[in-house]
Amino acid sequence: MRIGILGAGGMADALGTQWARAGHEVMISGRDASASATRAATMTAEAAHTRAEAARARAETAGAEAQVAGARGEVVGVRAGSWAEAAAFGEVVMVAVRQAGLTGVLESAGTALRGKPVIDVANAEGPYDPARPIAPLIRDLTGGHVVKAFNLCHVDVWRLTPPVFDGRPLAVPLCGDDPAALAAVRTLVTDLGCTPVDGGGLERAVLLEATAVFMIGLWFGGADAQAVLPPVAYSGV
Ligand SMILES: NC(=O)c1ccc[n+]([C@@H]2O[C@H](COP(=O)([O-])OP(=O)(O)OC[C@H]3O[C@@H](n4cnc5c(N)ncnc54)[C@H](OP(=O)(O)O)[C@@H]3O)[C@@H](O)[C@H]2O)c1
């Protein structure tokens, strides 16, 4: 899959590197072309490194045949471009810019996102107003098929290969309306070693945004946010 990323910061780096490792073509974009190019080169090296490590680990458990299969795959170099170039490049485009830059970046991206799957990872900076959710704003500014995802976990979680805790792959809720866009993002979640979870339509993205605000508040307060929910056997369902 060709993945365009609007952003060259932490989330672009973490998720883009994972997808490059999985064999996708990735283009990032930022305000400073030279910094973006440097970041793209680092991502390429990291993706190749973790892919080789994974192949070695597979070979140790599955023998020489797996080693050959693992060595055959090549990481396609991560590219860097302008906002418009990354938007045009992606069959799927992830928006991973700070809220302060969101509107300007989407304007610079132009019309290329219309009709495409657009991944929205944004969380509010400053006080969150649930009357003004971010996901529908991105939909309205781009005309894309927005899927809200990846906003509930800190960037370092998205660097884990894979994000598995106590033997359980991380579950990633997705909110979106378009079946093809949801299918594409489910694939990208699975490529991280995570499990996609149906979170409902885009009108429910506001709940994901509010959940992030609530959980981050608990974490910053020193609480174990994961511990607030019981196992499913005790869910009452
Ligand atoms: N960090 C996390 O743990 C985390 C977790 C979940 C969700 N998110 C969300 O992911 C998105 C990206 O976060 P990040 O951690 O990747 O941020 P970051 O490392 O600070 O990167 C921000 C990106 O936004 C770009 N940008 C464009 N206009 C900007 C402006 N006016 N002010 C600031 N930055 C501007 C930056 O461009 P340059 O490259 O030119 O600097 C950079 O590429 C945010 O919506 C955030 O809420 C973050």
GROMACS .gro file of C-alpha atoms and ligand atoms in nm:
model
  285
    1MET     CA    1   0.000   0.000   0.000
    2ARG     CA    2   0.126   0.356  -0.065
    3ILE     CA    3   0.090   0.556   0.257
    4GLY     CA    4   0.120   0.934   0.259
    5ILE     CA    5   0.177   1.093   0.597
    6LEU     CA    6   0.107   1.459   0.668
    7GLY     CA    7   0.360   1.506   0.945
    8ALA     CA    8   0.723   1.423   1.010
    9GLY     CA    9   0.710   1.416   1.389
   10GLY     CA   10   0.681   1.140   1.646
   11MET     CA   11   0.363   0.971   1.523
   12ALA     CA   12   0.475   0.986   1.158
   13ASP     CA   13   0.805   0.832   1.258
   14ALA     CA   14   0.664   0.557   1.481
   15LEU     CA   15   0.379   0.437   1.262
   16GLY     CA   16   0.550   0.510   0.930
   17THR     CA   17   0.853   0.304   1.031
   18GLN     CA   18   0.631   0.012   1.127
   19TRP     CA   19   0.448   0.023   0.795
   20ALA     CA   20   0.774   0.053   0.598
   21ARG     CA   21   0.900  -0.252   0.788
   22ALA     CA   22   0.584  -0.436   0.686
   23GLY     CA   23   0.665  -0.360   0.320
   24HIS     CA   24   0.446  -0.056   0.250
   25GLU     CA   25   0.568   0.250   0.060
   26VAL     CA   26   0.569   0.553   0.287
   27MET     CA   27   0.610   0.927   0.223
   28ILE     CA   28   0.627   1.172   0.514
   29SER     CA   29   0.599   1.551   0.498
   30GLY     CA   30   0.681   1.842   0.726
   31ARG     CA   31   0.750   2.214   0.723
   32ASP     CA   32   1.127   2.173   0.681
   33ALA     CA   33   1.215   1.964   0.374
   34SER     CA   34   1.567   1.893   0.493
   35ALA     CA   35   1.454   1.777   0.840
   36SER     CA   36   1.187   1.557   0.680
   37ALA     CA   37   1.445   1.400   0.447
   38THR     CA   38   1.673   1.325   0.742
   39ARG     CA   39   1.381   1.172   0.932
   40ALA     CA   40   1.286   0.962   0.627
   41ALA     CA   41   1.640   0.823   0.605
   42THR     CA   42   1.637   0.730   0.975
   43MET     CA   43   1.300   0.560   0.932
   44THR     CA   44   1.429   0.358   0.636
   45ALA     CA   45   1.730   0.239   0.835
   46GLU     CA   46   1.520   0.151   1.139
   47ALA     CA   47   1.261  -0.034   0.928
   48ALA     CA   48   1.532  -0.237   0.755
   49HIS     CA   49   1.696  -0.314   1.089
   50THR     CA   50   1.380  -0.436   1.264
   51ARG     CA   51   1.280  -0.635   0.955
   52ALA     CA   52   1.615  -0.811   0.951
   53GLU     CA   53   1.588  -0.879   1.326
   54ALA     CA   54   1.241  -1.029   1.276
   55ALA     CA   55   1.371  -1.248   0.993
   56ARG     CA   56   1.655  -1.368   1.214
   57ALA     CA   57   1.413  -1.448   1.497
   58ARG     CA   58   1.188  -1.639   1.257
   59ALA     CA   59   1.486  -1.834   1.128
   60GLU     CA   60   1.587  -1.935   1.479
   61THR     CA   61   1.244  -2.083   1.545
   62ALA     CA   62   1.153  -2.211   1.196
   63GLY     CA   63   1.488  -2.305   1.037
   64ALA     CA   64   1.676  -2.211   0.722
   65GLU     CA   65   1.372  -2.189   0.492
   66ALA     CA   66   1.227  -1.900   0.689
   67GLN     CA   67   1.568  -1.731   0.691
   68VAL     CA   68   1.575  -1.728   0.311
   69ALA     CA   69   1.216  -1.602   0.292
   70GLY     CA   70   1.286  -1.329   0.546
   71ALA     CA   71   1.601  -1.214   0.369
   72ARG     CA   72   1.422  -1.185   0.033
   73GLY     CA   73   1.197  -0.898   0.132
   74GLU     CA   74   1.336  -0.547   0.097
   75VAL     CA   75   1.221  -0.236   0.278
   76VAL     CA   76   1.124   0.030   0.025
   77GLY     CA   77   1.295   0.354   0.128
   78VAL     CA   78   1.075   0.604   0.314
   79ARG     CA   79   1.044   0.921   0.106
   80ALA     CA   80   0.993   1.281   0.210
   81GLY     CA   81   0.789   1.536   0.019
   82SER     CA   82   0.573   1.843   0.052
   83TRP     CA   83   0.229   1.831   0.213
   84ALA     CA   84   0.071   1.818  -0.135
   85GLU     CA   85   0.311   1.549  -0.256
   86ALA     CA   86   0.245   1.322   0.043
   87ALA     CA   87  -0.130   1.373   0.004
   88ALA     CA   88  -0.112   1.282  -0.365
   89PHE     CA   89   0.126   0.989  -0.303
   90GLY     CA   90  -0.089   0.802  -0.055
   91GLU     CA   91  -0.358   0.552  -0.140
   92VAL     CA   92  -0.415   0.599   0.231
   93VAL     CA   93  -0.312   0.924   0.401
   94MET     CA   94  -0.248   0.968   0.772
   95VAL     CA   95  -0.287   1.315   0.921
   96ALA     CA   96  -0.031   1.344   1.202
   97VAL     CA   97   0.022   1.714   1.260
   98ARG     CA   98  -0.025   1.929   1.569
   99GLN     CA   99  -0.367   2.084   1.607
  100ALA     CA  100  -0.216   2.432   1.565
  101GLY     CA  101  -0.107   2.342   1.212
  102LEU     CA  102  -0.399   2.123   1.111
  103THR     CA  103  -0.608   2.361   0.902
  104GLY     CA  104  -0.310   2.516   0.725
  105VAL     CA  105  -0.157   2.178   0.644
  106LEU     CA  106  -0.483   2.040   0.507
  107GLU     CA  107  -0.524   2.350   0.292
  108SER     CA  108  -0.170   2.298   0.159
  109ALA     CA  109  -0.250   1.935   0.085
  110GLY     CA  110  -0.513   2.058  -0.158
  111THR     CA  111  -0.783   1.838  -0.307
  112ALA     CA  112  -0.577   1.518  -0.320
  113LEU     CA  113  -0.743   1.366  -0.015
  114ARG     CA  114  -1.093   1.377  -0.160
  115GLY     CA  115  -1.242   1.028  -0.163
  116LYS     CA  116  -0.933   0.866  -0.007
  117PRO     CA  117  -0.903   0.684   0.324
  118VAL     CA  118  -0.770   0.943   0.570
  119ILE     CA  119  -0.642   0.830   0.911
  120ASP     CA  120  -0.694   1.084   1.188
  121VAL     CA  121  -0.472   1.026   1.494
  122ALA     CA  122  -0.526   1.372   1.647
  123ASN     CA  123  -0.583   1.453   2.009
  124ALA     CA  124  -0.680   1.792   2.138
  125GLU     CA  125  -0.413   2.022   2.268
  126GLY     CA  126  -0.547   2.234   2.550
  127PRO     CA  127  -0.906   2.210   2.673
  128TYR     CA  128  -1.117   1.966   2.469
  129ASP     CA  129  -1.453   2.081   2.338
  130PRO     CA  130  -1.669   1.777   2.252
  131ALA     CA  131  -1.899   2.011   2.061
  132ARG     CA  132  -1.612   2.062   1.814
  133PRO     CA  133  -1.463   1.716   1.750
  134ILE     CA  134  -1.153   1.695   1.531
  135ALA     CA  135  -1.243   1.399   1.308
  136PRO     CA  136  -1.545   1.554   1.131
  137LEU     CA  137  -1.345   1.875   1.087
  138ILE     CA  138  -1.080   1.674   0.898
  139ARG     CA  139  -1.355   1.508   0.692
  140ASP     CA  140  -1.506   1.844   0.602
  141LEU     CA  141  -1.169   2.001   0.517
  142THR     CA  142  -1.050   1.710   0.302
  143GLY     CA  143  -1.355   1.532   0.159
  144GLY     CA  144  -1.173   1.213   0.259
  145HIS     CA  145  -1.311   0.895   0.415
  146VAL     CA  146  -1.185   0.963   0.765
  147VAL     CA  147  -1.107   0.683   1.008
  148LYS     CA  148  -1.015   0.784   1.362
  149ALA     CA  149  -0.751   0.551   1.508
  150PHE     CA  150  -0.424   0.529   1.703
  151ASN     CA  151  -0.506   0.830   1.925
  152LEU     CA  152  -0.543   0.640   2.254
  153CYS     CA  153  -0.178   0.541   2.305
  154HIS     CA  154   0.144   0.732   2.352
  155VAL     CA  155   0.376   0.746   2.052
  156ASP     CA  156   0.622   0.505   2.217
  157VAL     CA  157   0.358   0.231   2.215
  158TRP     CA  158   0.348   0.255   1.835
  159ARG     CA  159   0.723   0.188   1.823
  160LEU     CA  160   0.690  -0.153   1.990
  161THR     CA  161   0.737  -0.452   1.761
  162PRO     CA  162   0.478  -0.572   1.838
  163PRO     CA  163   0.265  -0.381   2.093
  164VAL     CA  164   0.174  -0.682   2.303
  165PHE     CA  165   0.108  -0.651   2.678
  166ASP     CA  166   0.087  -0.953   2.909
  167GLY     CA  167   0.060  -1.172   2.599
  168ARG     CA  168  -0.234  -0.972   2.462
  169PRO     CA  169  -0.196  -0.778   2.137
  170LEU     CA  170  -0.307  -0.417   2.178
  171ALA     CA  171  -0.664  -0.359   2.055
  172VAL     CA  172  -0.706  -0.052   1.834
  173PRO     CA  173  -1.058   0.092   1.801
  174LEU     CA  174  -1.150   0.241   1.464
  175CYS     CA  175  -1.433   0.488   1.402
  176GLY     CA  176  -1.529   0.555   1.042
  177ASP     CA  177  -1.809   0.533   0.790
  178ASP     CA  178  -1.655   0.405   0.468
  179PRO     CA  179  -1.616   0.024   0.446
  180ALA     CA  180  -1.315   0.037   0.209
  181ALA     CA  181  -1.134   0.293   0.424
  182LEU     CA  182  -1.203   0.088   0.735
  183ALA     CA  183  -1.073  -0.226   0.562
  184ALA     CA  184  -0.749  -0.048   0.465
  185VAL     CA  185  -0.692   0.080   0.819
  186ARG     CA  186  -0.771  -0.263   0.966
  187THR     CA  187  -0.490  -0.402   0.749
  188LEU     CA  188  -0.252  -0.136   0.876
  189VAL     CA  189  -0.348  -0.212   1.238
  190THR     CA  190  -0.287  -0.583   1.181
  191ASP     CA  191   0.052  -0.503   1.025
  192LEU     CA  192   0.158  -0.356   1.360
  193GLY     CA  193   0.073  -0.683   1.534
  194CYS     CA  194  -0.237  -0.521   1.688
  195THR     CA  195  -0.604  -0.619   1.673
  196PRO     CA  196  -0.851  -0.383   1.504
  197VAL     CA  197  -1.176  -0.323   1.694
  198ASP     CA  198  -1.493  -0.182   1.535
  199GLY     CA  199  -1.569   0.142   1.722
  200GLY     CA  200  -1.868   0.244   1.510
  201GLY     CA  201  -1.921   0.531   1.269
  202LEU     CA  202  -1.737   0.860   1.248
  203GLU     CA  203  -2.000   1.025   1.469
  204ARG     CA  204  -1.847   0.818   1.751
  205ALA     CA  205  -1.494   0.956   1.693
  206VAL     CA  206  -1.580   1.224   1.948
  207LEU     CA  207  -1.592   0.945   2.207
  208LEU     CA  208  -1.240   0.831   2.113
  209GLU     CA  209  -1.118   1.189   2.143
  210ALA     CA  210  -1.285   1.231   2.483
  211THR     CA  211  -1.154   0.892   2.599
  212ALA     CA  212  -0.799   1.003   2.519
  213VAL     CA  213  -0.846   1.322   2.723
  214PHE     CA  214  -0.984   1.121   3.015
  215MET     CA  215  -0.721   0.846   3.007
  216ILE     CA  216  -0.428   1.083   2.961
  217GLY     CA  217  -0.557   1.275   3.265
  218LEU     CA  218  -0.553   0.954   3.469
  219TRP     CA  219  -0.202   0.863   3.353
  220PHE     CA  220  -0.069   1.210   3.431
  221GLY     CA  221  -0.234   1.180   3.773
  222GLY     CA  222  -0.033   0.864   3.833
  223ALA     CA  223  -0.324   0.617   3.800
  224ASP     CA  224  -0.311   0.290   3.607
  225ALA     CA  225  -0.574   0.379   3.345
  226GLN     CA  226  -0.584   0.021   3.215
  227ALA     CA  227  -0.705  -0.094   3.555
  228VAL     CA  228  -1.028   0.106   3.541
  229LEU     CA  229  -1.197  -0.154   3.317
  230PRO     CA  230  -1.280  -0.511   3.426
  231PRO     CA  231  -1.222  -0.819   3.210
  232VAL     CA  232  -1.495  -0.883   2.953
  233ALA     CA  233  -1.639  -1.165   3.165
  234TYR     CA  234  -1.747  -0.895   3.412
  235SER     CA  235  -1.883  -0.653   3.150
  236GLY     CA  236  -2.245  -0.747   3.217
  237VAL     CA  237  -2.294  -0.857   2.857
  238LIG     N1  238   0.283   1.204   2.065
  238LIG     C1  239   0.193   1.119   2.108
  238LIG     O1  240   0.215   1.043   2.205
  238LIG     C2  241   0.059   1.110   2.037
  238LIG     C3  242  -0.024   1.002   2.065
  238LIG     C4  243  -0.148   0.992   2.002
  238LIG     C5  244  -0.186   1.091   1.912
  238LIG     N2  245  -0.103   1.197   1.887
  238LIG     C6  246  -0.147   1.299   1.791
  238LIG     O2  247  -0.069   1.286   1.674
  238LIG     C7  248  -0.054   1.413   1.610
  238LIG     C8  249   0.094   1.437   1.583
  238LIG     O3  250   0.160   1.432   1.707
  238LIG     P1  251   0.319   1.410   1.713
  238LIG     O4  252   0.347   1.357   1.848
  238LIG     O5  253   0.365   1.336   1.594
  238LIG     O6  254   0.366   1.561   1.706
  238LIG     P2  255   0.510   1.619   1.670
  238LIG     O7  256   0.615   1.517   1.692
  238LIG     O8  257   0.521   1.748   1.740
  238LIG     O9  258   0.496   1.643   1.513
  238LIG     C9  259   0.402   1.738   1.471
  238LIG    C10  260   0.402   1.750   1.320
  238LIG    O10  261   0.309   1.856   1.292
  238LIG    C11  262   0.371   1.946   1.200
  238LIG     N3  263   0.317   2.081   1.207
  238LIG    C12  264   0.264   2.148   1.102
  238LIG     N4  265   0.224   2.269   1.135
  238LIG    C13  266   0.253   2.283   1.265
  238LIG    C14  267   0.234   2.390   1.357
  238LIG     N5  268   0.176   2.505   1.323
  238LIG     N6  269   0.276   2.371   1.481
  238LIG    C15  270   0.332   2.253   1.519
  238LIG     N7  271   0.351   2.147   1.435
  238LIG    C16  272   0.311   2.163   1.309
  238LIG    C17  273   0.518   1.940   1.238
  238LIG    O11  274   0.590   1.988   1.129
  238LIG     P3  275   0.749   1.990   1.130
  238LIG    O12  276   0.791   1.851   1.095
  238LIG    O13  277   0.784   2.087   1.029
  238LIG    O14  278   0.791   2.028   1.272
  238LIG    C18  279   0.536   1.791   1.264
  238LIG    O15  280   0.561   1.724   1.144
  238LIG    C19  281  -0.118   1.515   1.704
  238LIG    O16  282  -0.249   1.542   1.657
  238LIG    C20  283  -0.128   1.442   1.838
  238LIG    O17  284  -0.238   1.485   1.914
  238LIG    C21  285   0.018   1.209   1.946
   0.00000   0.00000   0.00000
